[in-house]
Amino acid sequence: MNNYWPWWAGAIGLALVTINYTLTTDRSLGVSSAWDRVLHWRSERRLEVLDAQFADDRALVDAFAAATAEQFGTGPGAPTLLDAEHGDAQAAGQDVGPTAVESAPVASLRPAPLVTQAALLLSILLGGWVAAVTAGRFQIRFDMGNGYRELVTANPTTMIGVLFVGGVLVGFGTRLAGGCSSGHGLSGCGRLRPVSILATAVFFGTAVLVSFLLWKVI
Amino acid sequence: MRTRGGVLVANIIAGLALGYIVCNIGFGDYAELNRMFTFQDLRMLLAFAGAVAIIVVVFAVLGVRRTPGRIHAGVVPGAVLFGTGWAISGGCPAIPIIQVASGYLPALITIAGVGVGMLLCGWANARYFHLDRGSCGL
């Protein structure tokens, strides 16, 4: 039953996913932020519509600037007003590091489109299902396994309550801390971000403490 | 891969791989998770720590930009709540999805709780905390 991967295979796999995602998208992989954005899809959609309008306005201004340059001989490389405004916004709000590529396309520094976040969550479901089926671990069940029954509760009603409260704590906590085990733990610690190292140490330390309580005390 | 379509493909590939790998490591198995957090079995801990070590080295070699991040007032209390929730439910935001994918239907309750918790945090932050929490993964 416990035909899980050895630690080194897991380490290489997790690292490859994180590195590949970062290098191909110039973004950090974060599941809790994907959840958050999908949950707030209405406001996210409004922002995307506004963003698209901004992009149209920017194209219009660029066209005017090009026509003006052609008419009056102004250098084509002169930044437009919107360029400057957008650049400031990125520097202040998007946490751009000291070696950020200044000439990167504007799109790369915007939040990932909402649909991509929903796709990430659905793909995790599909990937997990394929893994469970191919490893022979897939089994529809109405409990959380023997370990949960022995360590937390065997009562189905209590189990539902504990799972819900646990989920609320995870949701509230990850949003309050600004990330989870993938965003802070893998991507953030991988980039040596102090906030991610602190968050990971605290959430892991707390989980260790609570797990020892469940194992030895409760 | 920085266009809308490119990011979509990258997210699908990352999601499929993440789901497959995390499930095969055993993070969806509550007993395995408790053994990791109580140091009875270091396999999953080494997988996580090993991944971080590899990422640090590769990012340093490739000169991937560092995003400094700001330590704000929500980091420690948020991480304490998250750690507690992870230990009692067995789920960080990705893991309940994998538990459902493995057939553990009660993990749907955990997913509902995660959603409620995130909405509650947004409401509480707007009303009381007023923290600029930042976010990873954008």
PDB file of C-alpha atoms in Angstrom, chain A:
ATOM      1  CA  MET A   1       0.000   0.000   0.000  1.00  0.00           C
ATOM      2  CA  ASN A   2       2.768   2.441   0.938  1.00  0.00           C
ATOM      3  CA  ASN A   3       4.559   2.342  -2.394  1.00  0.00           C
ATOM      4  CA  TYR A   4       5.521   6.000  -2.201  1.00  0.00           C
ATOM      5  CA  TRP A   5       8.513   7.518  -3.954  1.00  0.00           C
ATOM      6  CA  PRO A   6      11.900   7.671  -2.216  1.00  0.00           C
ATOM      7  CA  TRP A   7      12.811  11.100  -0.857  1.00  0.00           C
ATOM      8  CA  TRP A   8      15.299  11.939  -3.598  1.00  0.00           C
ATOM      9  CA  ALA A   9      12.784  11.292  -6.376  1.00  0.00           C
ATOM     10  CA  GLY A  10      10.261  13.532  -4.615  1.00  0.00           C
ATOM     11  CA  ALA A  11      12.873  16.245  -4.120  1.00  0.00           C
ATOM     12  CA  ILE A  12      13.907  16.207  -7.781  1.00  0.00           C
ATOM     13  CA  GLY A  13      10.278  16.182  -8.923  1.00  0.00           C
ATOM     14  CA  LEU A  14       9.172  19.099  -6.746  1.00  0.00           C
ATOM     15  CA  ALA A  15      12.280  21.087  -7.673  1.00  0.00           C
ATOM     16  CA  LEU A  16      11.791  20.482 -11.406  1.00  0.00           C
ATOM     17  CA  VAL A  17       8.168  21.638 -11.275  1.00  0.00           C
ATOM     18  CA  THR A  18       9.056  24.825  -9.398  1.00  0.00           C
ATOM     19  CA  ILE A  19      12.124  25.651 -11.500  1.00  0.00           C
ATOM     20  CA  ASN A  20      10.393  24.932 -14.808  1.00  0.00           C
ATOM     21  CA  TYR A  21       7.384  27.078 -13.873  1.00  0.00           C
ATOM     22  CA  THR A  22       9.547  29.979 -12.725  1.00  0.00           C
ATOM     23  CA  LEU A  23      11.803  29.937 -15.769  1.00  0.00           C
ATOM     24  CA  THR A  24       8.996  29.624 -18.301  1.00  0.00           C
ATOM     25  CA  THR A  25       6.599  32.177 -16.803  1.00  0.00           C
ATOM     26  CA  ASP A  26       8.839  34.460 -14.688  1.00  0.00           C
ATOM     27  CA  ARG A  27       6.317  33.970 -11.888  1.00  0.00           C
ATOM     28  CA  SER A  28       6.248  32.035  -8.634  1.00  0.00           C
ATOM     29  CA  LEU A  29       4.148  28.910  -8.261  1.00  0.00           C
ATOM     30  CA  GLY A  30       1.565  29.398  -5.518  1.00  0.00           C
ATOM     31  CA  VAL A  31      -1.524  27.287  -4.940  1.00  0.00           C
ATOM     32  CA  SER A  32      -3.146  29.379  -2.188  1.00  0.00           C
ATOM     33  CA  SER A  33      -3.059  32.514  -4.327  1.00  0.00           C
ATOM     34  CA  ALA A  34      -4.623  30.497  -7.166  1.00  0.00           C
ATOM     35  CA  TRP A  35      -7.419  29.441  -4.810  1.00  0.00           C
ATOM     36  CA  ASP A  36      -7.870  33.007  -3.610  1.00  0.00           C
ATOM     37  CA  ARG A  37      -8.139  34.436  -7.103  1.00  0.00           C
ATOM     38  CA  VAL A  38     -10.558  31.750  -8.277  1.00  0.00           C
ATOM     39  CA  LEU A  39     -12.724  32.362  -5.192  1.00  0.00           C
ATOM     40  CA  HIS A  40     -12.779  36.083  -5.943  1.00  0.00           C
ATOM     41  CA  TRP A  41     -13.449  35.507  -9.630  1.00  0.00           C
ATOM     42  CA  ARG A  42     -15.967  38.343  -9.958  1.00  0.00           C
ATOM     43  CA  SER A  43     -13.559  41.051  -8.816  1.00  0.00           C
ATOM     44  CA  GLU A  44     -10.715  39.363 -10.704  1.00  0.00           C
ATOM     45  CA  ARG A  45     -12.747  39.454 -13.909  1.00  0.00           C
ATOM     46  CA  ARG A  46     -13.497  43.153 -13.377  1.00  0.00           C
ATOM     47  CA  LEU A  47      -9.772  43.826 -12.945  1.00  0.00           C
ATOM     48  CA  GLU A  48      -8.943  41.891 -16.096  1.00  0.00           C
ATOM     49  CA  VAL A  49     -11.497  43.902 -18.091  1.00  0.00           C
ATOM     50  CA  LEU A  50     -10.015  47.125 -16.746  1.00  0.00           C
ATOM     51  CA  ASP A  51      -6.549  45.840 -17.551  1.00  0.00           C
ATOM     52  CA  ALA A  52      -7.581  45.046 -21.124  1.00  0.00           C
ATOM     53  CA  GLN A  53      -8.982  48.577 -21.486  1.00  0.00           C
ATOM     54  CA  PHE A  54      -5.712  49.953 -20.174  1.00  0.00           C
ATOM     55  CA  ALA A  55      -3.799  47.884 -22.725  1.00  0.00           C
ATOM     56  CA  ASP A  56      -6.020  49.313 -25.505  1.00  0.00           C
ATOM     57  CA  ASP A  57      -5.411  52.855 -24.228  1.00  0.00           C
ATOM     58  CA  ARG A  58      -1.707  52.150 -24.114  1.00  0.00           C
ATOM     59  CA  ALA A  59      -1.693  50.913 -27.716  1.00  0.00           C
ATOM     60  CA  LEU A  60      -3.543  54.070 -28.744  1.00  0.00           C
ATOM     61  CA  VAL A  61      -1.035  56.319 -26.963  1.00  0.00           C
ATOM     62  CA  ASP A  62       1.858  54.378 -28.501  1.00  0.00           C
ATOM     63  CA  ALA A  63       0.321  54.849 -31.954  1.00  0.00           C
ATOM     64  CA  PHE A  64      -0.048  58.592 -31.324  1.00  0.00           C
ATOM     65  CA  ALA A  65       3.562  58.745 -30.099  1.00  0.00           C
ATOM     66  CA  ALA A  66       4.800  56.945 -33.226  1.00  0.00           C
ATOM     67  CA  ALA A  67       2.784  59.270 -35.485  1.00  0.00           C
ATOM     68  CA  THR A  68       4.098  62.303 -33.589  1.00  0.00           C
ATOM     69  CA  ALA A  69       7.645  61.026 -33.907  1.00  0.00           C
ATOM     70  CA  GLU A  70       7.169  60.561 -37.640  1.00  0.00           C
ATOM     71  CA  GLN A  71       5.676  64.043 -38.028  1.00  0.00           C
ATOM     72  CA  PHE A  72       8.081  65.993 -35.803  1.00  0.00           C
ATOM     73  CA  GLY A  73      11.145  63.765 -35.696  1.00  0.00           C
ATOM     74  CA  THR A  74      10.977  62.948 -32.004  1.00  0.00           C
ATOM     75  CA  GLY A  75      13.095  59.931 -31.066  1.00  0.00           C
ATOM     76  CA  PRO A  76      11.040  56.749 -31.264  1.00  0.00           C
ATOM     77  CA  GLY A  77      12.559  55.427 -28.042  1.00  0.00           C
ATOM     78  CA  ALA A  78      11.197  58.271 -25.902  1.00  0.00           C
ATOM     79  CA  PRO A  79       9.010  56.828 -23.171  1.00  0.00           C
ATOM     80  CA  THR A  80       5.342  57.688 -23.169  1.00  0.00           C
ATOM     81  CA  LEU A  81       3.532  58.929 -20.092  1.00  0.00           C
ATOM     82  CA  LEU A  82       1.815  55.575 -19.668  1.00  0.00           C
ATOM     83  CA  ASP A  83       5.161  53.785 -19.893  1.00  0.00           C
ATOM     84  CA  ALA A  84       6.441  55.780 -16.969  1.00  0.00           C
ATOM     85  CA  GLU A  85       3.277  55.342 -14.950  1.00  0.00           C
ATOM     86  CA  HIS A  86       3.148  51.609 -15.535  1.00  0.00           C
ATOM     87  CA  GLY A  87       6.819  51.190 -14.765  1.00  0.00           C
ATOM     88  CA  ASP A  88       6.376  52.934 -11.417  1.00  0.00           C
ATOM     89  CA  ALA A  89       3.406  50.775 -10.593  1.00  0.00           C
ATOM     90  CA  GLN A  90       5.388  47.599 -11.254  1.00  0.00           C
ATOM     91  CA  ALA A  91       8.299  48.689  -9.159  1.00  0.00           C
ATOM     92  CA  ALA A  92       6.100  49.563  -6.222  1.00  0.00           C
ATOM     93  CA  GLY A  93       3.530  46.842  -6.378  1.00  0.00           C
ATOM     94  CA  GLN A  94       5.050  43.840  -8.055  1.00  0.00           C
ATOM     95  CA  ASP A  95       8.038  43.279  -5.849  1.00  0.00           C
ATOM     96  CA  VAL A  96      10.514  43.563  -8.712  1.00  0.00           C
ATOM     97  CA  GLY A  97      13.960  42.472  -7.664  1.00  0.00           C
ATOM     98  CA  PRO A  98      17.268  44.130  -8.337  1.00  0.00           C
ATOM     99  CA  THR A  99      18.050  41.997 -11.368  1.00  0.00           C
ATOM    100  CA  ALA A 100      14.608  42.201 -12.934  1.00  0.00           C
ATOM    101  CA  VAL A 101      14.668  42.373 -16.686  1.00  0.00           C
ATOM    102  CA  GLU A 102      13.663  45.944 -17.409  1.00  0.00           C
ATOM    103  CA  SER A 103      12.708  45.251 -20.990  1.00  0.00           C
ATOM    104  CA  ALA A 104      10.416  42.351 -20.144  1.00  0.00           C
ATOM    105  CA  PRO A 105       7.001  42.553 -21.776  1.00  0.00           C
ATOM    106  CA  VAL A 106       4.374  44.279 -19.679  1.00  0.00           C
ATOM    107  CA  ALA A 107       2.229  41.137 -19.766  1.00  0.00           C
ATOM    108  CA  SER A 108       4.862  39.141 -17.911  1.00  0.00           C
ATOM    109  CA  LEU A 109       4.625  41.364 -14.853  1.00  0.00           C
ATOM    110  CA  ARG A 110       0.858  41.370 -14.617  1.00  0.00           C
ATOM    111  CA  PRO A 111      -0.934  38.813 -12.453  1.00  0.00           C
ATOM    112  CA  ALA A 112      -1.490  35.570 -14.306  1.00  0.00           C
ATOM    113  CA  PRO A 113      -4.913  35.466 -16.016  1.00  0.00           C
ATOM    114  CA  LEU A 114      -7.710  34.038 -13.878  1.00  0.00           C
ATOM    115  CA  VAL A 115      -8.337  31.114 -16.210  1.00  0.00           C
ATOM    116  CA  THR A 116      -4.745  29.942 -15.761  1.00  0.00           C
ATOM    117  CA  GLN A 117      -5.251  29.772 -11.988  1.00  0.00           C
ATOM    118  CA  ALA A 118      -8.404  27.680 -12.365  1.00  0.00           C
ATOM    119  CA  ALA A 119      -6.517  25.457 -14.821  1.00  0.00           C
ATOM    120  CA  LEU A 120      -3.744  24.972 -12.263  1.00  0.00           C
ATOM    121  CA  LEU A 121      -6.199  23.709  -9.623  1.00  0.00           C
ATOM    122  CA  LEU A 122      -8.009  21.390 -12.041  1.00  0.00           C
ATOM    123  CA  SER A 123      -4.697  20.059 -13.341  1.00  0.00           C
ATOM    124  CA  ILE A 124      -3.577  19.229  -9.804  1.00  0.00           C
ATOM    125  CA  LEU A 125      -6.787  17.198  -9.426  1.00  0.00           C
ATOM    126  CA  LEU A 126      -6.150  15.355 -12.690  1.00  0.00           C
ATOM    127  CA  GLY A 127      -2.457  14.760 -11.952  1.00  0.00           C
ATOM    128  CA  GLY A 128      -3.265  13.442  -8.488  1.00  0.00           C
ATOM    129  CA  TRP A 129      -5.958  11.156  -9.872  1.00  0.00           C
ATOM    130  CA  VAL A 130      -3.597   9.710 -12.507  1.00  0.00           C
ATOM    131  CA  ALA A 131      -0.970   9.103  -9.803  1.00  0.00           C
ATOM    132  CA  ALA A 132      -3.472   7.437  -7.460  1.00  0.00           C
ATOM    133  CA  VAL A 133      -4.911   5.206 -10.197  1.00  0.00           C
ATOM    134  CA  THR A 134      -1.585   4.163 -11.716  1.00  0.00           C
ATOM    135  CA  ALA A 135      -0.138   3.403  -8.278  1.00  0.00           C
ATOM    136  CA  GLY A 136      -3.195   1.359  -7.328  1.00  0.00           C
ATOM    137  CA  ARG A 137      -4.045   3.661  -4.422  1.00  0.00           C
ATOM    138  CA  PHE A 138      -7.315   5.064  -5.749  1.00  0.00           C
ATOM    139  CA  GLN A 139     -10.258   4.039  -3.613  1.00  0.00           C
ATOM    140  CA  ILE A 140     -13.503   5.919  -3.007  1.00  0.00           C
ATOM    141  CA  ARG A 141     -13.897   6.226   0.753  1.00  0.00           C
ATOM    142  CA  PHE A 142     -15.924   8.222   3.197  1.00  0.00           C
ATOM    143  CA  ASP A 143     -13.211   8.503   5.833  1.00  0.00           C
ATOM    144  CA  MET A 144      -9.695   9.938   5.839  1.00  0.00           C
ATOM    145  CA  GLY A 145      -7.901   6.648   6.424  1.00  0.00           C
ATOM    146  CA  ASN A 146      -6.687   4.648   9.403  1.00  0.00           C
ATOM    147  CA  GLY A 147      -4.117   7.230  10.419  1.00  0.00           C
ATOM    148  CA  TYR A 148      -6.719   9.962  10.746  1.00  0.00           C
ATOM    149  CA  ARG A 149      -9.044   7.638  12.645  1.00  0.00           C
ATOM    150  CA  GLU A 150      -6.322   6.713  15.150  1.00  0.00           C
ATOM    151  CA  LEU A 151      -4.718  10.135  15.568  1.00  0.00           C
ATOM    152  CA  VAL A 152      -7.600  12.604  15.275  1.00  0.00           C
ATOM    153  CA  THR A 153     -11.053  11.058  15.503  1.00  0.00           C
ATOM    154  CA  ALA A 154     -13.019   7.969  14.558  1.00  0.00           C
ATOM    155  CA  ASN A 155     -16.338   9.772  14.861  1.00  0.00           C
ATOM    156  CA  PRO A 156     -17.644  10.791  11.392  1.00  0.00           C
ATOM    157  CA  THR A 157     -19.421  13.907  12.686  1.00  0.00           C
ATOM    158  CA  THR A 158     -16.386  15.089  14.608  1.00  0.00           C
ATOM    159  CA  MET A 159     -14.243  14.332  11.548  1.00  0.00           C
ATOM    160  CA  ILE A 160     -16.380  16.621   9.399  1.00  0.00           C
ATOM    161  CA  GLY A 161     -16.135  19.389  11.993  1.00  0.00           C
ATOM    162  CA  VAL A 162     -12.367  19.033  12.391  1.00  0.00           C
ATOM    163  CA  LEU A 163     -11.774  18.942   8.632  1.00  0.00           C
ATOM    164  CA  PHE A 164     -13.884  22.048   8.131  1.00  0.00           C
ATOM    165  CA  VAL A 165     -12.206  23.974  10.956  1.00  0.00           C
ATOM    166  CA  GLY A 166      -8.804  22.799   9.699  1.00  0.00           C
ATOM    167  CA  GLY A 167      -9.676  23.991   6.216  1.00  0.00           C
ATOM    168  CA  VAL A 168     -10.807  27.386   7.527  1.00  0.00           C
ATOM    169  CA  LEU A 169      -7.524  27.744   9.438  1.00  0.00           C
ATOM    170  CA  VAL A 170      -5.553  26.798   6.314  1.00  0.00           C
ATOM    171  CA  GLY A 171      -7.490  29.239   4.130  1.00  0.00           C
ATOM    172  CA  PHE A 172      -7.401  32.102   6.614  1.00  0.00           C
ATOM    173  CA  GLY A 173      -3.791  31.455   7.597  1.00  0.00           C
ATOM    174  CA  THR A 174      -2.340  31.166   4.105  1.00  0.00           C
ATOM    175  CA  ARG A 175      -4.018  34.399   3.002  1.00  0.00           C
ATOM    176  CA  LEU A 176      -2.966  36.229   6.153  1.00  0.00           C
ATOM    177  CA  ALA A 177       0.616  34.997   5.752  1.00  0.00           C
ATOM    178  CA  GLY A 178       0.588  35.715   2.004  1.00  0.00           C
ATOM    179  CA  GLY A 179       1.394  32.168   0.877  1.00  0.00           C
ATOM    180  CA  CYS A 180       1.445  28.434   1.562  1.00  0.00           C
ATOM    181  CA  SER A 181       3.800  25.484   1.323  1.00  0.00           C
ATOM    182  CA  SER A 182       4.233  25.902  -2.437  1.00  0.00           C
ATOM    183  CA  GLY A 183       4.431  29.705  -2.631  1.00  0.00           C
ATOM    184  CA  HIS A 184       6.370  30.391   0.545  1.00  0.00           C
ATOM    185  CA  GLY A 185       7.831  26.912   1.062  1.00  0.00           C
ATOM    186  CA  LEU A 186       9.157  26.011  -2.381  1.00  0.00           C
ATOM    187  CA  SER A 187       9.212  29.174  -4.517  1.00  0.00           C
ATOM    188  CA  GLY A 188       9.854  31.683  -1.727  1.00  0.00           C
ATOM    189  CA  CYS A 189      12.477  29.704   0.190  1.00  0.00           C
ATOM    190  CA  GLY A 190      14.048  28.780  -3.149  1.00  0.00           C
ATOM    191  CA  ARG A 191      14.486  32.503  -3.798  1.00  0.00           C
ATOM    192  CA  LEU A 192      15.737  32.994  -0.228  1.00  0.00           C
ATOM    193  CA  ARG A 193      12.989  35.524   0.546  1.00  0.00           C
ATOM    194  CA  PRO A 194      13.190  36.344   4.273  1.00  0.00           C
ATOM    195  CA  VAL A 195       9.394  36.534   4.574  1.00  0.00           C
ATOM    196  CA  SER A 196       9.047  33.061   3.057  1.00  0.00           C
ATOM    197  CA  ILE A 197      11.757  31.559   5.248  1.00  0.00           C
ATOM    198  CA  LEU A 198      10.061  33.026   8.341  1.00  0.00           C
ATOM    199  CA  ALA A 199       6.590  31.866   7.267  1.00  0.00           C
ATOM    200  CA  THR A 200       7.824  28.361   6.428  1.00  0.00           C
ATOM    201  CA  ALA A 201       9.653  28.022   9.745  1.00  0.00           C
ATOM    202  CA  VAL A 202       6.566  29.135  11.672  1.00  0.00           C
ATOM    203  CA  PHE A 203       3.956  27.049   9.850  1.00  0.00           C
ATOM    204  CA  PHE A 204       6.168  23.984   9.854  1.00  0.00           C
ATOM    205  CA  GLY A 205       7.081  24.466  13.530  1.00  0.00           C
ATOM    206  CA  THR A 206       3.420  24.875  14.470  1.00  0.00           C
ATOM    207  CA  ALA A 207       2.438  21.782  12.498  1.00  0.00           C
ATOM    208  CA  VAL A 208       5.177  19.816  14.292  1.00  0.00           C
ATOM    209  CA  LEU A 209       3.887  20.987  17.678  1.00  0.00           C
ATOM    210  CA  VAL A 210       0.241  20.201  16.928  1.00  0.00           C
ATOM    211  CA  SER A 211       1.143  16.834  15.372  1.00  0.00           C
ATOM    212  CA  PHE A 212       3.100  15.840  18.491  1.00  0.00           C
ATOM    213  CA  LEU A 213       0.091  16.848  20.600  1.00  0.00           C
ATOM    214  CA  LEU A 214      -2.183  14.665  18.449  1.00  0.00           C
ATOM    215  CA  TRP A 215       0.254  11.774  18.568  1.00  0.00           C
ATOM    216  CA  LYS A 216       1.327  11.799  22.195  1.00  0.00           C
ATOM    217  CA  VAL A 217      -1.271  13.749  24.169  1.00  0.00           C
ATOM    218  CA  ILE A 218      -4.694  13.770  22.534  1.00  0.00           C
TER     219      ILE A 218
END
